[in-house]
Every structure is written in structure tokens, then in C-alpha cells.
């Protein structure tokens, strides 16, 4: 959860920084993983899962089956 939290917080528009794209976020996340601060495997999974949505909104989660 920490990796996803970092990605979300650092990619959103904030008073202290502009919105960051997926490629920039992956550079930041990989640097943190290389420093041993977060898990590199999870960073790779985030890259695979979110790369198709760079610059766009994620789709709404699917609801329960009727």
C-alpha cells in the first residue's frame, strides 16, 4: 500500500509540485526502490498496471456481479 500511496501523492497536482506523468513517477519510484526504501517488484507491478493510463483516468472498478 505504501508504494501506491507514494505514486498517488507524488503524481497528483499539489501546491508544492505540478502533476507528474507516469514516466516521471517511474523514475522517482525506481530511485526509491534502488535506495531500498520500497519494494522493486511492487514498483514494477505498478508500472505494468498503470502505464496504459498515463495521463488518463483509471476506469471505475467493476461492481459486484448481479
PDB file of N, CA and C in Angstrom:
ATOM      1  N   UNK A   1       0.819  -1.192   0.000  1.00  0.00           N
ATOM      2  CA  UNK A   1       0.000   0.000   0.000  1.00  0.00           C
ATOM      3  C   UNK A   1       0.867   1.261   0.000  1.00  0.00           C
ATOM      4  N   UNK A   2       2.008   1.195   0.628  1.00  0.00           N
ATOM      5  CA  UNK A   2       2.875   2.378   0.680  1.00  0.00           C
ATOM      6  C   UNK A   2       3.305   2.806  -0.723  1.00  0.00           C
ATOM      7  N   UNK A   3       3.599   1.846  -1.587  1.00  0.00           N
ATOM      8  CA  UNK A   3       4.028   2.186  -2.947  1.00  0.00           C
ATOM      9  C   UNK A   3       2.918   2.889  -3.712  1.00  0.00           C
ATOM     10  N   UNK A   4       1.704   2.398  -3.588  1.00  0.00           N
ATOM     11  CA  UNK A   4       0.568   3.017  -4.277  1.00  0.00           C
ATOM     12  C   UNK A   4       0.308   4.409  -3.707  1.00  0.00           C
ATOM     13  N   UNK A   5       0.438   4.556  -2.399  1.00  0.00           N
ATOM     14  CA  UNK A   5       0.241   5.859  -1.763  1.00  0.00           C
ATOM     15  C   UNK A   5       1.273   6.868  -2.267  1.00  0.00           C
ATOM     16  N   UNK A   6       2.516   6.449  -2.366  1.00  0.00           N
ATOM     17  CA  UNK A   6       3.576   7.328  -2.874  1.00  0.00           C
ATOM     18  C   UNK A   6       3.268   7.734  -4.309  1.00  0.00           C
ATOM     19  N   UNK A   7       2.890   6.762  -5.135  1.00  0.00           N
ATOM     20  CA  UNK A   7       2.579   7.055  -6.541  1.00  0.00           C
ATOM     21  C   UNK A   7       1.455   8.081  -6.631  1.00  0.00           C
ATOM     22  N   UNK A   8       0.384   7.850  -5.902  1.00  0.00           N
ATOM     23  CA  UNK A   8      -0.765   8.761  -5.968  1.00  0.00           C
ATOM     24  C   UNK A   8      -0.389  10.158  -5.485  1.00  0.00           C
ATOM     25  N   UNK A   9       0.232  10.241  -4.336  1.00  0.00           N
ATOM     26  CA  UNK A   9       0.559  11.547  -3.750  1.00  0.00           C
ATOM     27  C   UNK A   9       1.527  12.338  -4.624  1.00  0.00           C
ATOM     28  N   UNK A  10       2.510  11.673  -5.186  1.00  0.00           N
ATOM     29  CA  UNK A  10       3.522  12.382  -5.964  1.00  0.00           C
ATOM     30  C   UNK A  10       3.084  12.668  -7.392  1.00  0.00           C
ATOM     31  N   UNK A  11       2.058  11.968  -7.882  1.00  0.00           N
ATOM     32  CA  UNK A  11       1.620  12.202  -9.256  1.00  0.00           C
ATOM     33  C   UNK A  11       0.519  13.251  -9.367  1.00  0.00           C
ATOM     34  N   UNK A  12      -0.195  13.512  -8.288  1.00  0.00           N
ATOM     35  CA  UNK A  12      -1.283  14.483  -8.320  1.00  0.00           C
ATOM     36  C   UNK A  12      -0.770  15.917  -8.263  1.00  0.00           C
ATOM     37  N   UNK A  13      -1.565  16.818  -8.792  1.00  0.00           N
ATOM     38  CA  UNK A  13      -1.285  18.251  -8.668  1.00  0.00           C
ATOM     39  C   UNK A  13      -1.357  18.615  -7.194  1.00  0.00           C
ATOM     40  N   UNK A  14      -0.322  19.255  -6.694  1.00  0.00           N
ATOM     41  CA  UNK A  14      -0.259  19.679  -5.296  1.00  0.00           C
ATOM     42  C   UNK A  14       0.266  21.109  -5.246  1.00  0.00           C
ATOM     43  N   UNK A  15       0.040  21.820  -4.149  1.00  0.00           N
ATOM     44  CA  UNK A  15       0.588  23.179  -4.050  1.00  0.00           C
ATOM     45  C   UNK A  15       2.115  23.210  -4.167  1.00  0.00           C
ATOM     46  N   UNK A  16       2.767  22.127  -3.773  1.00  0.00           N
ATOM     47  CA  UNK A  16       4.233  22.111  -3.778  1.00  0.00           C
ATOM     48  C   UNK A  16       4.838  21.567  -5.074  1.00  0.00           C
ATOM     49  N   UNK A  17       4.029  20.970  -5.966  1.00  0.00           N
ATOM     50  CA  UNK A  17       4.549  20.479  -7.240  1.00  0.00           C
ATOM     51  C   UNK A  17       3.424  20.284  -8.248  1.00  0.00           C
ATOM     52  N   UNK A  18       3.805  20.319  -9.517  1.00  0.00           N
ATOM     53  CA  UNK A  18       2.851  20.106 -10.606  1.00  0.00           C
ATOM     54  C   UNK A  18       2.547  18.614 -10.744  1.00  0.00           C
ATOM     55  N   UNK A  19       1.482  18.321 -11.482  1.00  0.00           N
ATOM     56  CA  UNK A  19       1.129  16.932 -11.764  1.00  0.00           C
ATOM     57  C   UNK A  19       2.285  16.268 -12.511  1.00  0.00           C
ATOM     58  N   UNK A  20       2.585  15.031 -12.162  1.00  0.00           N
ATOM     59  CA  UNK A  20       3.677  14.293 -12.802  1.00  0.00           C
ATOM     60  C   UNK A  20       3.088  13.140 -13.606  1.00  0.00           C
ATOM     61  N   UNK A  21       3.674  12.884 -14.756  1.00  0.00           N
ATOM     62  CA  UNK A  21       3.244  11.780 -15.604  1.00  0.00           C
ATOM     63  C   UNK A  21       3.811  10.451 -15.124  1.00  0.00           C
ATOM     64  N   UNK A  22       3.362   9.395 -15.763  1.00  0.00           N
ATOM     65  CA  UNK A  22       3.759   8.044 -15.369  1.00  0.00           C
ATOM     66  C   UNK A  22       5.271   7.815 -15.504  1.00  0.00           C
ATOM     67  N   UNK A  23       5.847   8.253 -16.606  1.00  0.00           N
ATOM     68  CA  UNK A  23       7.290   8.034 -16.789  1.00  0.00           C
ATOM     69  C   UNK A  23       8.106   8.705 -15.691  1.00  0.00           C
ATOM     70  N   UNK A  24       7.760   9.932 -15.356  1.00  0.00           N
ATOM     71  CA  UNK A  24       8.470  10.625 -14.280  1.00  0.00           C
ATOM     72  C   UNK A  24       8.266   9.906 -12.952  1.00  0.00           C
ATOM     73  N   UNK A  25       7.042   9.450 -12.718  1.00  0.00           N
ATOM     74  CA  UNK A  25       6.772   8.717 -11.478  1.00  0.00           C
ATOM     75  C   UNK A  25       7.583   7.430 -11.399  1.00  0.00           C
ATOM     76  N   UNK A  26       7.741   6.758 -12.517  1.00  0.00           N
ATOM     77  CA  UNK A  26       8.524   5.522 -12.513  1.00  0.00           C
ATOM     78  C   UNK A  26       9.991   5.813 -12.216  1.00  0.00           C
ATOM     79  N   UNK A  27      10.508   6.939 -12.709  1.00  0.00           N
ATOM     80  CA  UNK A  27      11.893   7.313 -12.362  1.00  0.00           C
ATOM     81  C   UNK A  27      12.015   7.543 -10.856  1.00  0.00           C
ATOM     82  N   UNK A  28      11.053   8.253 -10.279  1.00  0.00           N
ATOM     83  CA  UNK A  28      11.062   8.523  -8.840  1.00  0.00           C
ATOM     84  C   UNK A  28      10.936   7.222  -8.050  1.00  0.00           C
ATOM     85  N   UNK A  29       9.983   6.385  -8.456  1.00  0.00           N
ATOM     86  CA  UNK A  29       9.742   5.135  -7.732  1.00  0.00           C
ATOM     87  C   UNK A  29      10.950   4.195  -7.842  1.00  0.00           C
ATOM     88  N   UNK A  30      11.543   4.103  -9.025  1.00  0.00           N
ATOM     89  CA  UNK A  30      12.709   3.216  -9.189  1.00  0.00           C
ATOM     90  C   UNK A  30      13.913   3.725  -8.393  1.00  0.00           C
ATOM     91  N   UNK A  31      14.056   5.032  -8.289  1.00  0.00           N
ATOM     92  CA  UNK A  31      15.144   5.584  -7.472  1.00  0.00           C
ATOM     93  C   UNK A  31      14.941   5.203  -6.005  1.00  0.00           C
ATOM     94  N   UNK A  32      13.708   5.287  -5.529  1.00  0.00           N
ATOM     95  CA  UNK A  32      13.417   4.890  -4.148  1.00  0.00           C
ATOM     96  C   UNK A  32      13.616   3.390  -3.948  1.00  0.00           C
ATOM     97  N   UNK A  33      13.252   2.604  -4.941  1.00  0.00           N
ATOM     98  CA  UNK A  33      13.458   1.158  -4.841  1.00  0.00           C
ATOM     99  C   UNK A  33      14.955   0.833  -4.834  1.00  0.00           C
ATOM    100  N   UNK A  34      15.721   1.517  -5.671  1.00  0.00           N
ATOM    101  CA  UNK A  34      17.165   1.309  -5.721  1.00  0.00           C
ATOM    102  C   UNK A  34      17.849   1.669  -4.419  1.00  0.00           C
ATOM    103  N   UNK A  35      17.265   2.613  -3.692  1.00  0.00           N
ATOM    104  CA  UNK A  35      17.807   3.026  -2.394  1.00  0.00           C
ATOM    105  C   UNK A  35      17.309   2.124  -1.265  1.00  0.00           C
ATOM    106  N   UNK A  36      16.500   1.119  -1.616  1.00  0.00           N
ATOM    107  CA  UNK A  36      16.000   0.188  -0.606  1.00  0.00           C
ATOM    108  C   UNK A  36      14.835   0.720   0.218  1.00  0.00           C
ATOM    109  N   UNK A  37      14.202   1.793  -0.235  1.00  0.00           N
ATOM    110  CA  UNK A  37      13.109   2.388   0.530  1.00  0.00           C
ATOM    111  C   UNK A  37      11.766   1.721   0.262  1.00  0.00           C
ATOM    112  N   UNK A  38      11.586   1.200  -0.953  1.00  0.00           N
ATOM    113  CA  UNK A  38      10.350   0.500  -1.318  1.00  0.00           C
ATOM    114  C   UNK A  38      10.712  -0.728  -2.136  1.00  0.00           C
ATOM    115  N   UNK A  39       9.765  -1.624  -2.300  1.00  0.00           N
ATOM    116  CA  UNK A  39       9.985  -2.895  -2.979  1.00  0.00           C
ATOM    117  C   UNK A  39      10.016  -2.723  -4.500  1.00  0.00           C
ATOM    118  N   UNK A  40      11.096  -3.152  -5.128  1.00  0.00           N
ATOM    119  CA  UNK A  40      11.259  -3.013  -6.577  1.00  0.00           C
ATOM    120  C   UNK A  40      10.237  -3.836  -7.355  1.00  0.00           C
ATOM    121  N   UNK A  41       9.856  -4.990  -6.839  1.00  0.00           N
ATOM    122  CA  UNK A  41       8.862  -5.825  -7.508  1.00  0.00           C
ATOM    123  C   UNK A  41       7.507  -5.148  -7.574  1.00  0.00           C
ATOM    124  N   UNK A  42       7.140  -4.482  -6.497  1.00  0.00           N
ATOM    125  CA  UNK A  42       5.864  -3.765  -6.477  1.00  0.00           C
ATOM    126  C   UNK A  42       5.924  -2.569  -7.420  1.00  0.00           C
ATOM    127  N   UNK A  43       7.056  -1.891  -7.467  1.00  0.00           N
ATOM    128  CA  UNK A  43       7.224  -0.773  -8.393  1.00  0.00           C
ATOM    129  C   UNK A  43       7.047  -1.262  -9.827  1.00  0.00           C
ATOM    130  N   UNK A  44       7.613  -2.408 -10.155  1.00  0.00           N
ATOM    131  CA  UNK A  44       7.456  -2.975 -11.493  1.00  0.00           C
ATOM    132  C   UNK A  44       5.988  -3.306 -11.778  1.00  0.00           C
ATOM    133  N   UNK A  45       5.306  -3.872 -10.792  1.00  0.00           N
ATOM    134  CA  UNK A  45       3.882  -4.183 -10.958  1.00  0.00           C
ATOM    135  C   UNK A  45       3.055  -2.914 -11.188  1.00  0.00           C
ATOM    136  N   UNK A  46       3.379  -1.847 -10.471  1.00  0.00           N
ATOM    137  CA  UNK A  46       2.681  -0.571 -10.661  1.00  0.00           C
ATOM    138  C   UNK A  46       2.918  -0.061 -12.081  1.00  0.00           C
ATOM    139  N   UNK A  47       4.142  -0.178 -12.559  1.00  0.00           N
ATOM    140  CA  UNK A  47       4.454   0.262 -13.917  1.00  0.00           C
ATOM    141  C   UNK A  47       3.603  -0.506 -14.929  1.00  0.00           C
ATOM    142  N   UNK A  48       3.549  -1.805 -14.804  1.00  0.00           N
ATOM    143  CA  UNK A  48       2.770  -2.630 -15.734  1.00  0.00           C
ATOM    144  C   UNK A  48       1.289  -2.274 -15.660  1.00  0.00           C
ATOM    145  N   UNK A  49       0.773  -2.103 -14.455  1.00  0.00           N
ATOM    146  CA  UNK A  49      -0.662  -1.863 -14.278  1.00  0.00           C
ATOM    147  C   UNK A  49      -1.092  -0.469 -14.712  1.00  0.00           C
ATOM    148  N   UNK A  50      -0.259   0.547 -14.484  1.00  0.00           N
ATOM    149  CA  UNK A  50      -0.696   1.925 -14.709  1.00  0.00           C
ATOM    150  C   UNK A  50      -0.178   2.571 -15.988  1.00  0.00           C
ATOM    151  N   UNK A  51       0.799   1.998 -16.638  1.00  0.00           N
ATOM    152  CA  UNK A  51       1.340   2.593 -17.863  1.00  0.00           C
ATOM    153  C   UNK A  51       0.271   2.850 -18.925  1.00  0.00           C
ATOM    154  N   UNK A  52      -0.689   1.945 -19.117  1.00  0.00           N
ATOM    155  CA  UNK A  52      -1.703   2.214 -20.148  1.00  0.00           C
ATOM    156  C   UNK A  52      -2.582   3.437 -19.852  1.00  0.00           C
ATOM    157  N   UNK A  53      -2.598   3.913 -18.621  1.00  0.00           N
ATOM    158  CA  UNK A  53      -3.462   5.021 -18.224  1.00  0.00           C
ATOM    159  C   UNK A  53      -2.710   6.330 -18.046  1.00  0.00           C
ATOM    160  N   UNK A  54      -1.460   6.404 -18.513  1.00  0.00           N
ATOM    161  CA  UNK A  54      -0.673   7.617 -18.351  1.00  0.00           C
ATOM    162  C   UNK A  54      -1.425   8.813 -18.919  1.00  0.00           C
ATOM    163  N   UNK A  55      -1.685   9.786 -18.063  1.00  0.00           N
ATOM    164  CA  UNK A  55      -2.379  10.986 -18.485  1.00  0.00           C
ATOM    165  C   UNK A  55      -3.886  10.853 -18.527  1.00  0.00           C
ATOM    166  N   UNK A  56      -4.390   9.683 -18.230  1.00  0.00           N
ATOM    167  CA  UNK A  56      -5.835   9.479 -18.258  1.00  0.00           C
ATOM    168  C   UNK A  56      -6.335   8.905 -16.949  1.00  0.00           C
ATOM    169  N   UNK A  57      -7.616   8.965 -16.778  1.00  0.00           N
ATOM    170  CA  UNK A  57      -8.207   8.430 -15.554  1.00  0.00           C
ATOM    171  C   UNK A  57      -8.275   6.918 -15.601  1.00  0.00           C
ATOM    172  N   UNK A  58      -8.128   6.318 -14.454  1.00  0.00           N
ATOM    173  CA  UNK A  58      -8.307   4.877 -14.354  1.00  0.00           C
ATOM    174  C   UNK A  58      -9.793   4.560 -14.505  1.00  0.00           C
ATOM    175  N   UNK A  59     -10.107   3.409 -15.073  1.00  0.00           N
ATOM    176  CA  UNK A  59     -11.520   3.059 -15.187  1.00  0.00           C
ATOM    177  C   UNK A  59     -12.133   2.815 -13.820  1.00  0.00           C
ATOM    178  N   UNK A  60     -13.428   3.017 -13.727  1.00  0.00           N
ATOM    179  CA  UNK A  60     -14.137   2.759 -12.455  1.00  0.00           C
ATOM    180  C   UNK A  60     -14.068   1.271 -12.155  1.00  0.00           C
ATOM    181  N   UNK A  61     -13.962   0.920 -10.880  1.00  0.00           N
ATOM    182  CA  UNK A  61     -13.935  -0.504 -10.546  1.00  0.00           C
ATOM    183  C   UNK A  61     -15.265  -1.161 -10.901  1.00  0.00           C
ATOM    184  N   UNK A  62     -15.180  -2.410 -11.287  1.00  0.00           N
ATOM    185  CA  UNK A  62     -16.380  -3.165 -11.621  1.00  0.00           C
ATOM    186  C   UNK A  62     -17.162  -3.471 -10.346  1.00  0.00           C
ATOM    187  N   UNK A  63     -18.439  -3.334 -10.427  1.00  0.00           N
ATOM    188  CA  UNK A  63     -19.296  -3.639  -9.268  1.00  0.00           C
ATOM    189  C   UNK A  63     -19.494  -5.137  -9.126  1.00  0.00           C
ATOM    190  N   UNK A  64     -20.163  -5.530  -8.072  1.00  0.00           N
ATOM    191  CA  UNK A  64     -20.428  -6.957  -7.871  1.00  0.00           C
ATOM    192  C   UNK A  64     -21.339  -7.495  -8.974  1.00  0.00           C
ATOM    193  N   UNK A  65     -21.148  -8.750  -9.302  1.00  0.00           N
ATOM    194  CA  UNK A  65     -21.986  -9.375 -10.321  1.00  0.00           C
ATOM    195  C   UNK A  65     -23.424  -9.458  -9.843  1.00  0.00           C
ATOM    196  N   UNK A  66     -24.372  -9.206 -10.742  1.00  0.00           N
ATOM    197  CA  UNK A  66     -25.802  -9.253 -10.327  1.00  0.00           C
ATOM    198  C   UNK A  66     -26.244 -10.653  -9.989  1.00  0.00           C
TER     199      UNK A  66
END
